[in-house]
Short mmCIF file of C-alpha atoms and ligand atoms in Angstrom, two decimals:
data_model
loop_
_atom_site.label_atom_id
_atom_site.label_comp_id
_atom_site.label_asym_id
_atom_site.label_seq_id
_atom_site.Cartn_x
_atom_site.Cartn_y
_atom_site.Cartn_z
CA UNK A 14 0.87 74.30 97.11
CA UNK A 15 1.60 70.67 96.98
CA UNK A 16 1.92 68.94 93.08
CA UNK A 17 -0.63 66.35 93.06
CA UNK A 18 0.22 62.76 92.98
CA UNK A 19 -1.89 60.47 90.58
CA UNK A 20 -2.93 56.37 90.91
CA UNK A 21 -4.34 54.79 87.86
CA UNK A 22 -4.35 50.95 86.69
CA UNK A 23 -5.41 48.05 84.76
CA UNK A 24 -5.35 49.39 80.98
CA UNK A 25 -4.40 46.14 79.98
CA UNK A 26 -2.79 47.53 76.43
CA UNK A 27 -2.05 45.22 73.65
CA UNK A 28 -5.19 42.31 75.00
CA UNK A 29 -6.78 40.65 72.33
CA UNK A 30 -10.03 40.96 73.70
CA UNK A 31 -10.18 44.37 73.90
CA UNK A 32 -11.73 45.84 70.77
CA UNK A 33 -10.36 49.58 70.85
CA UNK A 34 -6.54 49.63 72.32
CA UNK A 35 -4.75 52.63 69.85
CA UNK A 36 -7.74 54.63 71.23
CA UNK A 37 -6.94 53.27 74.81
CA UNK A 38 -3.41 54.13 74.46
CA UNK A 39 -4.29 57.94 72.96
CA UNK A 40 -6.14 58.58 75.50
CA UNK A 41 -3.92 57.48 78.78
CA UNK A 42 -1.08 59.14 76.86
CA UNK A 43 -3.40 62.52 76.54
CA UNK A 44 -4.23 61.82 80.26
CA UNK A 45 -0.82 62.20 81.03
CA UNK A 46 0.63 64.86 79.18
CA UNK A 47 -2.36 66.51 80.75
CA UNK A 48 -0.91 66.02 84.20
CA UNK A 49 2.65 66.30 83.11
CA UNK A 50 3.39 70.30 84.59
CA UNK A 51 0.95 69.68 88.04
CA UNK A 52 2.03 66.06 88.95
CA UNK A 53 5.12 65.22 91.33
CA UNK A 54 4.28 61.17 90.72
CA UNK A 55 2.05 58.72 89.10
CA UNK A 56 1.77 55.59 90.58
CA UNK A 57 0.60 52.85 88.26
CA UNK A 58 -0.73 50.06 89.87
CA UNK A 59 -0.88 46.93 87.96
CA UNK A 60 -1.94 45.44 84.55
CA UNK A 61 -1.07 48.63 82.52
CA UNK A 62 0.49 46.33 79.96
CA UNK A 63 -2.38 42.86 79.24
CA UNK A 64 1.11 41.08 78.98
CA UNK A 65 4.46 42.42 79.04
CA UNK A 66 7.15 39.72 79.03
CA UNK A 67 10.82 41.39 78.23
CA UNK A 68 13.60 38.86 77.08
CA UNK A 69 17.16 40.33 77.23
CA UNK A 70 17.67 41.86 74.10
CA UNK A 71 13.74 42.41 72.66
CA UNK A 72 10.79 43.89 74.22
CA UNK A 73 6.86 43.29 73.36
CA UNK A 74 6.27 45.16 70.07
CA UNK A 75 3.66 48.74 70.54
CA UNK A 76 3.35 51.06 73.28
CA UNK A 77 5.57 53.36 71.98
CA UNK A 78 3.52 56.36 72.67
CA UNK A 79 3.13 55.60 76.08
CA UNK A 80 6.25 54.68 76.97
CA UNK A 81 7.31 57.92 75.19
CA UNK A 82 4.99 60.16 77.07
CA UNK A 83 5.87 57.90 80.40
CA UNK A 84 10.11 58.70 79.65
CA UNK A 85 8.92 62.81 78.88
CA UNK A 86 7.87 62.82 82.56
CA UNK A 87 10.55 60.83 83.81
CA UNK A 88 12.98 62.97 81.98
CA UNK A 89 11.79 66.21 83.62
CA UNK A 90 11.34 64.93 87.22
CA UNK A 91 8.34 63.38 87.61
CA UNK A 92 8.43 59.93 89.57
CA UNK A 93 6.66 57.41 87.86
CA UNK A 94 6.33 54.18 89.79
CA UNK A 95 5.08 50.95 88.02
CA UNK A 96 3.83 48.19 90.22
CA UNK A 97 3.41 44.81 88.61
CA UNK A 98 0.43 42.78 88.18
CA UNK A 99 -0.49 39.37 87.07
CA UNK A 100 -0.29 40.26 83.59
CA UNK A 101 2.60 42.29 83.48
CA UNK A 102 5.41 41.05 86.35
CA UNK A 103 7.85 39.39 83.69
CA UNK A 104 10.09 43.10 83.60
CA UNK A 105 13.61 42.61 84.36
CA UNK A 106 15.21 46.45 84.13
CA UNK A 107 13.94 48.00 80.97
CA UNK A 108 10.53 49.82 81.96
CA UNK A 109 14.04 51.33 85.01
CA UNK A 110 16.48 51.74 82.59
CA UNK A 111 14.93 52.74 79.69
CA UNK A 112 11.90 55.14 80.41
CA UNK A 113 12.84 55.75 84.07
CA UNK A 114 10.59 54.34 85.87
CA UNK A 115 10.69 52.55 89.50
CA UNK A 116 9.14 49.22 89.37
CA UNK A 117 7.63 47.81 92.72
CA UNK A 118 7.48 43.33 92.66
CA UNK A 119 5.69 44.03 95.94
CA UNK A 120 2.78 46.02 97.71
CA UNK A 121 4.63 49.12 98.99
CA UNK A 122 3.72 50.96 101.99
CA UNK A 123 5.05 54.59 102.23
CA UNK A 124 4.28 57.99 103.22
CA UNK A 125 3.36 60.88 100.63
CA UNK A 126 2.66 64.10 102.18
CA UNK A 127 1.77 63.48 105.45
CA UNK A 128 -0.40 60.20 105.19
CA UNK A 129 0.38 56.40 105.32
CA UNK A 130 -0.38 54.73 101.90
CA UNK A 131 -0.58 50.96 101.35
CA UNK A 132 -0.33 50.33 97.71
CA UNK A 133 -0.68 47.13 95.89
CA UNK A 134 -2.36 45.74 92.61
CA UNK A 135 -4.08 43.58 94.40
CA UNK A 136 -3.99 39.82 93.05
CA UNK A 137 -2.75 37.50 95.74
CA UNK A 138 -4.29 39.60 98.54
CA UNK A 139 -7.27 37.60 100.32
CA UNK A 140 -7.63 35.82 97.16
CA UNK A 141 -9.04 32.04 98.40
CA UNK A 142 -8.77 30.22 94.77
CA UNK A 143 -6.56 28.02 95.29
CA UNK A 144 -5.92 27.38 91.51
CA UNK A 145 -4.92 31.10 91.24
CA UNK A 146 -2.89 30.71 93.93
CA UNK A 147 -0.70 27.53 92.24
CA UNK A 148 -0.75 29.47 88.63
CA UNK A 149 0.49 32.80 91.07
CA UNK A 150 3.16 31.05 92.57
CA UNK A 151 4.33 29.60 89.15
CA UNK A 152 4.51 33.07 87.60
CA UNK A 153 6.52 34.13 89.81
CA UNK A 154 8.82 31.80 89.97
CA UNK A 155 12.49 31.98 88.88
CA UNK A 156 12.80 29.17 87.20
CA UNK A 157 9.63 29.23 85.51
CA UNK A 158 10.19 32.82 84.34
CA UNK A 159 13.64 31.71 82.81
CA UNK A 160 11.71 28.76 80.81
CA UNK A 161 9.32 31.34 79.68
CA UNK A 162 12.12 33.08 77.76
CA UNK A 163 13.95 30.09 76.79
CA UNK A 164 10.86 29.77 74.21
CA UNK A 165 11.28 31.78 71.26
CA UNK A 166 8.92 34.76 71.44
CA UNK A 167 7.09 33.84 68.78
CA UNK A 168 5.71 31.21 70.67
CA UNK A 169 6.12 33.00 73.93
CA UNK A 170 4.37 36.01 73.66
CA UNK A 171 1.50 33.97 71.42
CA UNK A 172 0.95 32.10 74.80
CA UNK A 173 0.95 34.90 77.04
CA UNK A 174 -1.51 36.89 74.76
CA UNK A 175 -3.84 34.17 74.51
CA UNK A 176 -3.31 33.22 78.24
CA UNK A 177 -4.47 37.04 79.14
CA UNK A 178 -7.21 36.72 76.22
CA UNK A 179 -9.09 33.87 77.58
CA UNK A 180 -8.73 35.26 81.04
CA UNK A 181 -10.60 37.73 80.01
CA UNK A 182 -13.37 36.40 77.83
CA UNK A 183 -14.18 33.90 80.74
CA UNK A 184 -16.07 36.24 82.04
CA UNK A 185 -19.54 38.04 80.62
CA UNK A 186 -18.75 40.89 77.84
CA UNK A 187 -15.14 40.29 79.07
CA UNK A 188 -15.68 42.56 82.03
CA UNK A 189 -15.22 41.73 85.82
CA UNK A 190 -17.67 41.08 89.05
CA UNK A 191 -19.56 43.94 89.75
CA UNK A 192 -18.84 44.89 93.56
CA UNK A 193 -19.73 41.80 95.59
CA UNK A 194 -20.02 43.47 98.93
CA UNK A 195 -17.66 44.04 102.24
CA UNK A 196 -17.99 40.07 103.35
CA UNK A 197 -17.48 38.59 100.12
CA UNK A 198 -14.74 41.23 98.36
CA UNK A 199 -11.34 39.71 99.29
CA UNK A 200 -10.05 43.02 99.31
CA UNK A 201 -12.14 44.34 101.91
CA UNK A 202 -11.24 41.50 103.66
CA UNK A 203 -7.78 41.63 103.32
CA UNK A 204 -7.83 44.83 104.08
CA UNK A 205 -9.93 45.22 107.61
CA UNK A 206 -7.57 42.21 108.37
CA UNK A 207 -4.26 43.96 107.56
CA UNK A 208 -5.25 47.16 109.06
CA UNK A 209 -6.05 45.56 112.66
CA UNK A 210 -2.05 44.80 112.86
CA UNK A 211 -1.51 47.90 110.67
CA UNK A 212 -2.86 50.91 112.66
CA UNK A 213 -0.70 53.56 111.06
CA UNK A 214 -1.96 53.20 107.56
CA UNK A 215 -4.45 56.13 106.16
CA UNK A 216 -5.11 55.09 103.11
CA UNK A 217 -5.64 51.07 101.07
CA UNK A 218 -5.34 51.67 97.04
CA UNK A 219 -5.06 48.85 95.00
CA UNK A 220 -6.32 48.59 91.01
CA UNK A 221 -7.12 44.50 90.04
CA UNK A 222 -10.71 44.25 90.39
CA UNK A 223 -11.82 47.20 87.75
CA UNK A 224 -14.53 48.17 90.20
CA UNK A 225 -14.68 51.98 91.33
CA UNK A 226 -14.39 51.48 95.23
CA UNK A 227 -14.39 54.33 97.71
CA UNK A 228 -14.82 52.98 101.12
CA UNK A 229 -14.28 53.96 104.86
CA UNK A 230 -13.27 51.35 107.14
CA UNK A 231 -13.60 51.22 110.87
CA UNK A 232 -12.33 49.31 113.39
CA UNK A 233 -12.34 49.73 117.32
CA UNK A 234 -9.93 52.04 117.45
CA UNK A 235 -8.95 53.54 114.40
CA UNK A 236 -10.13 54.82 110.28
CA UNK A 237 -8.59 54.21 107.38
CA UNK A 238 -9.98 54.72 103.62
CA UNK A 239 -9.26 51.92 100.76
CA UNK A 240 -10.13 52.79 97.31
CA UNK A 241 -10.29 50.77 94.17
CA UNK A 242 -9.24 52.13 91.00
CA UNK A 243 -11.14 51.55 88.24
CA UNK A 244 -9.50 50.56 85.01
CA UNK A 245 -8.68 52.68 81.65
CA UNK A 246 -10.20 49.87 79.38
CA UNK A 247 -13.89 51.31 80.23
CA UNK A 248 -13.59 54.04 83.08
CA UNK A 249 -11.01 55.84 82.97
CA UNK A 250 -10.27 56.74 86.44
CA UNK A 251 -7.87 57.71 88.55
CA UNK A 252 -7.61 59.01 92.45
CA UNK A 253 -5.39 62.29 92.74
CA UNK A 254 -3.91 63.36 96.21
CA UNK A 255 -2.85 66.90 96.87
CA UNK A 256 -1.88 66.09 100.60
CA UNK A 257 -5.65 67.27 101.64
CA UNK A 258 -7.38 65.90 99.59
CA UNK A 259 -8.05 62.23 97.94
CA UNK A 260 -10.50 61.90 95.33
CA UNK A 261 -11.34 59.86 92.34
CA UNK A 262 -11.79 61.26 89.36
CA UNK A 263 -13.16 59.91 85.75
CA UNK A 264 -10.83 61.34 82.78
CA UNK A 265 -13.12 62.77 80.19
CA UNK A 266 -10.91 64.52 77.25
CA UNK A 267 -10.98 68.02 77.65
CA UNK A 268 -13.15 68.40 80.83
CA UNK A 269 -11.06 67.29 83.85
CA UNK A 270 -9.61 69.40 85.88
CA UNK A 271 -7.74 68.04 88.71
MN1 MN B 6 -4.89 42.27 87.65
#
Protein backbone atom coordinates (compact mmCIF):
# COMPACT_ATOMS: atom_id res chain seq x y z
CA UNK A 1 0.00 0.00 0.00
CA UNK A 2 0.99 3.39 -1.12
CA UNK A 3 1.87 6.23 1.95
CA UNK A 4 -0.48 8.93 1.35
CA UNK A 5 0.61 12.26 0.18
CA UNK A 6 -1.05 15.39 1.87
CA UNK A 7 -1.85 19.26 0.31
CA UNK A 8 -2.78 21.85 2.80
CA UNK A 9 -2.41 25.85 2.64
CA UNK A 10 -3.04 29.30 3.61
CA UNK A 11 -2.64 29.24 7.60
CA UNK A 12 -1.36 32.52 7.39
CA UNK A 13 0.55 32.18 11.04
CA UNK A 14 1.77 35.17 12.84
CA UNK A 15 -1.31 37.79 10.90
CA UNK A 16 -2.47 40.37 13.01
CA UNK A 17 -5.87 39.96 12.10
CA UNK A 18 -6.26 36.70 13.04
CA UNK A 19 -7.54 36.46 16.60
CA UNK A 20 -6.44 32.78 17.63
CA UNK A 21 -2.83 31.88 15.93
CA UNK A 22 -0.96 29.66 19.07
CA UNK A 23 -4.23 27.63 18.69
CA UNK A 24 -3.76 27.69 14.81
CA UNK A 25 -0.27 26.64 15.11
CA UNK A 26 -1.22 23.62 17.84
CA UNK A 27 -3.40 22.39 15.82
CA UNK A 28 -1.50 22.16 12.18
CA UNK A 29 1.43 20.92 14.28
CA UNK A 30 -1.07 18.07 15.89
CA UNK A 31 -2.27 17.63 12.23
CA UNK A 32 1.00 16.69 11.33
CA UNK A 33 2.47 14.62 13.81
CA UNK A 34 -0.79 12.86 13.14
CA UNK A 35 0.28 12.08 9.60
CA UNK A 36 3.92 11.81 10.41
CA UNK A 37 4.21 7.49 10.25
CA UNK A 38 1.44 7.23 7.01
CA UNK A 39 2.64 10.25 4.88
CA UNK A 40 5.49 9.97 2.11
CA UNK A 41 5.00 14.06 1.43
CA UNK A 42 3.14 17.11 2.35
CA UNK A 43 2.90 19.63 -0.04
CA UNK A 44 2.19 23.07 1.35
CA UNK A 45 0.88 25.31 -0.96
CA UNK A 46 1.15 28.88 -0.17
CA UNK A 47 0.60 31.48 2.65
CA UNK A 48 1.48 29.03 5.52
CA UNK A 49 3.48 31.86 7.04
CA UNK A 50 0.95 35.64 6.84
CA UNK A 51 4.55 37.06 6.20
CA UNK A 52 7.78 35.44 6.28
CA UNK A 53 10.63 37.72 5.18
CA UNK A 54 14.24 36.03 6.15
CA UNK A 55 17.30 38.50 6.16
CA UNK A 56 20.72 36.70 6.19
CA UNK A 57 21.48 36.20 9.59
CA UNK A 58 17.71 36.54 11.47
CA UNK A 59 14.51 34.94 10.74
CA UNK A 60 10.76 36.18 11.71
CA UNK A 61 10.42 35.52 15.46
CA UNK A 62 7.55 32.26 16.42
CA UNK A 63 6.77 29.23 14.62
CA UNK A 64 8.97 27.25 16.40
CA UNK A 65 6.65 24.41 16.91
CA UNK A 66 5.92 24.09 13.49
CA UNK A 67 8.98 24.35 12.07
CA UNK A 68 10.02 21.76 14.72
CA UNK A 69 7.34 19.28 13.88
CA UNK A 70 7.99 20.27 9.93
CA UNK A 71 12.22 19.32 10.53
CA UNK A 72 10.86 15.82 12.70
CA UNK A 73 9.39 14.74 9.32
CA UNK A 74 12.03 15.95 7.27
CA UNK A 75 14.51 14.27 9.47
CA UNK A 76 12.92 10.81 9.09
CA UNK A 77 12.15 10.93 5.33
CA UNK A 78 9.23 12.56 4.72
CA UNK A 79 9.32 15.18 1.74
CA UNK A 80 7.94 18.28 2.69
CA UNK A 81 7.60 20.75 -0.16
CA UNK A 82 6.78 24.48 0.56
CA UNK A 83 5.48 26.51 -2.30
CA UNK A 84 5.47 30.25 -1.85
CA UNK A 85 2.70 32.61 -1.85
CA UNK A 86 2.15 36.26 -1.84
CA UNK A 87 2.69 36.51 1.72
CA UNK A 88 5.43 34.33 2.23
CA UNK A 89 7.96 34.32 -1.13
CA UNK A 90 10.80 36.48 0.62
CA UNK A 91 12.79 32.78 1.72
CA UNK A 92 16.22 32.64 0.53
CA UNK A 93 17.57 28.94 1.87
CA UNK A 94 16.58 28.61 5.46
CA UNK A 95 12.96 26.92 5.42
CA UNK A 96 15.99 24.18 2.73
CA UNK A 97 18.65 24.31 4.93
CA UNK A 98 17.40 24.45 8.12
CA UNK A 99 14.14 22.26 8.49
CA UNK A 100 14.61 20.43 5.16
CA UNK A 101 12.27 21.41 3.21
CA UNK A 102 12.07 21.94 -0.80
CA UNK A 103 10.77 25.27 -1.63
CA UNK A 104 8.98 25.69 -5.11
CA UNK A 105 9.14 29.95 -6.50
CA UNK A 106 6.93 28.43 -9.20
CA UNK A 107 3.72 26.28 -9.96
CA UNK A 108 5.19 22.76 -10.32
CA UNK A 109 3.83 20.17 -12.46
CA UNK A 110 4.87 16.54 -11.62
CA UNK A 111 3.77 13.10 -11.37
CA UNK A 112 2.96 11.28 -7.92
CA UNK A 113 1.87 7.83 -8.26
CA UNK A 114 0.65 7.47 -11.46
CA UNK A 115 -1.25 10.85 -12.09
CA UNK A 116 -0.24 14.32 -13.53
CA UNK A 117 -0.48 17.06 -10.79
CA UNK A 118 -0.37 20.80 -11.49
CA UNK A 119 0.34 22.53 -8.28
CA UNK A 120 0.42 26.16 -7.59
CA UNK A 121 -0.78 28.68 -4.80
CA UNK A 122 -2.54 30.32 -7.05
CA UNK A 123 -2.04 34.29 -7.01
CA UNK A 124 -0.97 35.49 -10.41
CA UNK A 125 -2.96 32.78 -12.22
CA UNK A 126 -5.99 34.40 -14.28
CA UNK A 127 -5.86 37.12 -11.86
CA UNK A 128 -7.15 40.44 -14.14
CA UNK A 129 -6.33 43.27 -11.34
CA UNK A 130 -4.05 44.96 -12.74
CA UNK A 131 -2.95 46.70 -9.45
CA UNK A 132 -2.17 43.17 -8.07
CA UNK A 133 -0.44 42.49 -10.90
CA UNK A 134 2.13 45.80 -10.55
CA UNK A 135 2.37 45.12 -6.50
CA UNK A 136 3.10 41.09 -7.83
CA UNK A 137 5.69 41.99 -10.05
CA UNK A 138 7.33 44.33 -7.40
CA UNK A 139 7.46 41.53 -4.83
CA UNK A 140 9.13 39.62 -6.74
CA UNK A 141 11.55 41.54 -7.85
CA UNK A 142 15.29 41.34 -7.09
CA UNK A 143 15.98 44.50 -6.45
CA UNK A 144 13.03 45.30 -4.57
CA UNK A 145 13.49 42.23 -2.34
CA UNK A 146 17.16 43.42 -1.56
CA UNK A 147 15.67 47.03 -0.47
CA UNK A 148 13.26 45.19 1.64
CA UNK A 149 16.14 43.88 3.77
CA UNK A 150 18.26 46.82 3.55
CA UNK A 151 15.53 48.26 6.14
CA UNK A 152 16.15 47.26 9.54
CA UNK A 153 13.59 44.63 10.55
CA UNK A 154 12.15 46.52 12.90
CA UNK A 155 10.73 48.53 10.39
CA UNK A 156 10.64 45.78 7.87
CA UNK A 157 8.73 43.20 9.26
CA UNK A 158 6.29 46.12 10.96
CA UNK A 159 5.48 46.86 7.22
CA UNK A 160 5.04 43.52 6.02
CA UNK A 161 2.73 42.61 9.03
CA UNK A 162 0.63 45.49 8.59
CA UNK A 163 0.78 45.14 4.71
CA UNK A 164 -0.73 41.38 5.22
CA UNK A 165 -3.08 42.88 8.10
CA UNK A 166 -4.91 45.33 6.06
CA UNK A 167 -5.05 42.87 3.22
CA UNK A 168 -6.95 41.06 5.17
CA UNK A 169 -9.35 43.29 7.03
CA UNK A 170 -10.32 44.80 3.54
CA UNK A 171 -12.50 42.37 3.25
CA UNK A 172 -15.90 41.47 5.47
CA UNK A 173 -14.99 39.60 8.95
CA UNK A 174 -11.50 39.41 7.28
CA UNK A 175 -12.54 36.38 5.28
CA UNK A 176 -12.46 35.92 1.40
CA UNK A 177 -15.22 35.75 -1.63
CA UNK A 178 -17.37 33.02 -1.19
CA UNK A 179 -17.16 30.84 -4.53
CA UNK A 180 -18.07 33.20 -7.37
CA UNK A 181 -18.85 30.59 -9.95
CA UNK A 182 -16.94 28.76 -13.08
CA UNK A 183 -17.12 32.19 -15.39
CA UNK A 184 -16.14 34.56 -12.88
CA UNK A 185 -13.41 32.35 -10.60
CA UNK A 186 -10.04 33.15 -12.28
CA UNK A 187 -8.99 29.89 -11.32
CA UNK A 188 -11.44 28.03 -13.16
CA UNK A 189 -10.56 30.07 -15.81
CA UNK A 190 -7.11 29.70 -15.75
CA UNK A 191 -7.46 26.45 -15.42
CA UNK A 192 -9.97 25.17 -18.43
CA UNK A 193 -7.52 27.53 -20.33
CA UNK A 194 -4.27 25.81 -19.29
CA UNK A 195 -5.63 22.41 -19.57
CA UNK A 196 -6.74 22.85 -23.41
CA UNK A 197 -2.74 23.11 -24.20
CA UNK A 198 -2.16 20.82 -21.17
CA UNK A 199 -3.93 17.49 -21.95
CA UNK A 200 -1.78 15.28 -19.77
CA UNK A 201 -2.61 16.86 -16.47
CA UNK A 202 -5.11 14.80 -13.99
CA UNK A 203 -5.33 16.81 -11.39
CA UNK A 204 -5.36 21.30 -10.74
CA UNK A 205 -4.63 21.98 -6.77
CA UNK A 206 -3.93 25.26 -5.80
CA UNK A 207 -4.70 26.90 -2.02
CA UNK A 208 -5.11 31.15 -2.38
CA UNK A 209 -8.69 31.63 -2.47
CA UNK A 210 -9.68 29.80 1.07
CA UNK A 211 -12.71 28.38 -0.67
CA UNK A 212 -13.25 24.45 -0.48
CA UNK A 213 -13.38 23.65 -4.34
CA UNK A 214 -13.86 20.17 -5.74
CA UNK A 215 -14.59 20.41 -9.36
CA UNK A 216 -14.55 18.24 -12.61
CA UNK A 217 -13.64 19.88 -15.69
CA UNK A 218 -14.39 18.85 -19.21
CA UNK A 219 -13.29 19.72 -22.32
CA UNK A 220 -13.78 18.08 -25.89
CA UNK A 221 -11.56 15.61 -25.46
CA UNK A 222 -10.34 15.07 -22.19
CA UNK A 223 -11.12 15.29 -17.79
CA UNK A 224 -9.22 16.63 -15.39
CA UNK A 225 -10.19 17.49 -11.56
CA UNK A 226 -8.96 20.97 -9.85
CA UNK A 227 -9.48 21.33 -6.24
CA UNK A 228 -9.14 24.24 -3.93
CA UNK A 229 -7.83 23.86 -0.60
CA UNK A 230 -9.36 25.48 1.97
CA UNK A 231 -7.29 27.27 4.55
CA UNK A 232 -6.23 26.26 8.33
CA UNK A 233 -7.29 29.78 9.68
CA UNK A 234 -11.13 28.52 9.67
CA UNK A 235 -11.35 25.01 7.86
CA UNK A 236 -8.90 23.10 8.32
CA UNK A 237 -8.63 21.07 5.28
CA UNK A 238 -6.56 19.24 3.41
CA UNK A 239 -6.84 16.75 0.14
CA UNK A 240 -4.89 13.34 0.74
CA UNK A 241 -3.90 11.08 -2.31
CA UNK A 242 -3.16 7.43 -1.86
CA UNK A 243 -2.58 6.91 -5.73
CA UNK A 244 -6.51 5.85 -5.99
CA UNK A 245 -7.90 7.96 -4.35
CA UNK A 246 -8.12 12.01 -3.94
CA UNK A 247 -10.23 13.40 -1.38
CA UNK A 248 -10.58 16.36 0.84
CA UNK A 249 -10.77 16.03 4.15
CA UNK A 250 -11.63 18.59 7.22
CA UNK A 251 -9.07 17.95 10.28
CA UNK A 252 -11.13 17.66 13.39
CA UNK A 253 -8.73 16.71 16.53
CA UNK A 254 -9.07 13.29 17.30
CA UNK A 255 -11.62 12.14 14.62
CA UNK A 256 -9.82 12.02 11.24
CA UNK A 257 -8.76 9.24 9.89
CA UNK A 258 -7.14 9.44 6.62
MN1 LIG B 1 -2.47 33.78 -1.04
Amino acid sequence: MNKNIYFLSDAHLGSLAIPHPRMQERRLVRFLDSIKDKAAAVYLLGDIFDFWNEYKYVVPKGFTRLLGKISELTDNGVEVHFFTGNHDLWTYGYLEEECGMIVHHQPLTTELYGKVFFLAHGDGLGDPDVKYRILRRIFHNKGCQRLLNAIHPRWGMALGLNWAKHSRLKRADGKEEPYMGEDKEWLVQFTKHYMSTHPNIDYFLYGHRHIELDLTLSDETHKARMLILGDWIWQFSYAVWDGEHLNMEEYVEGESEF
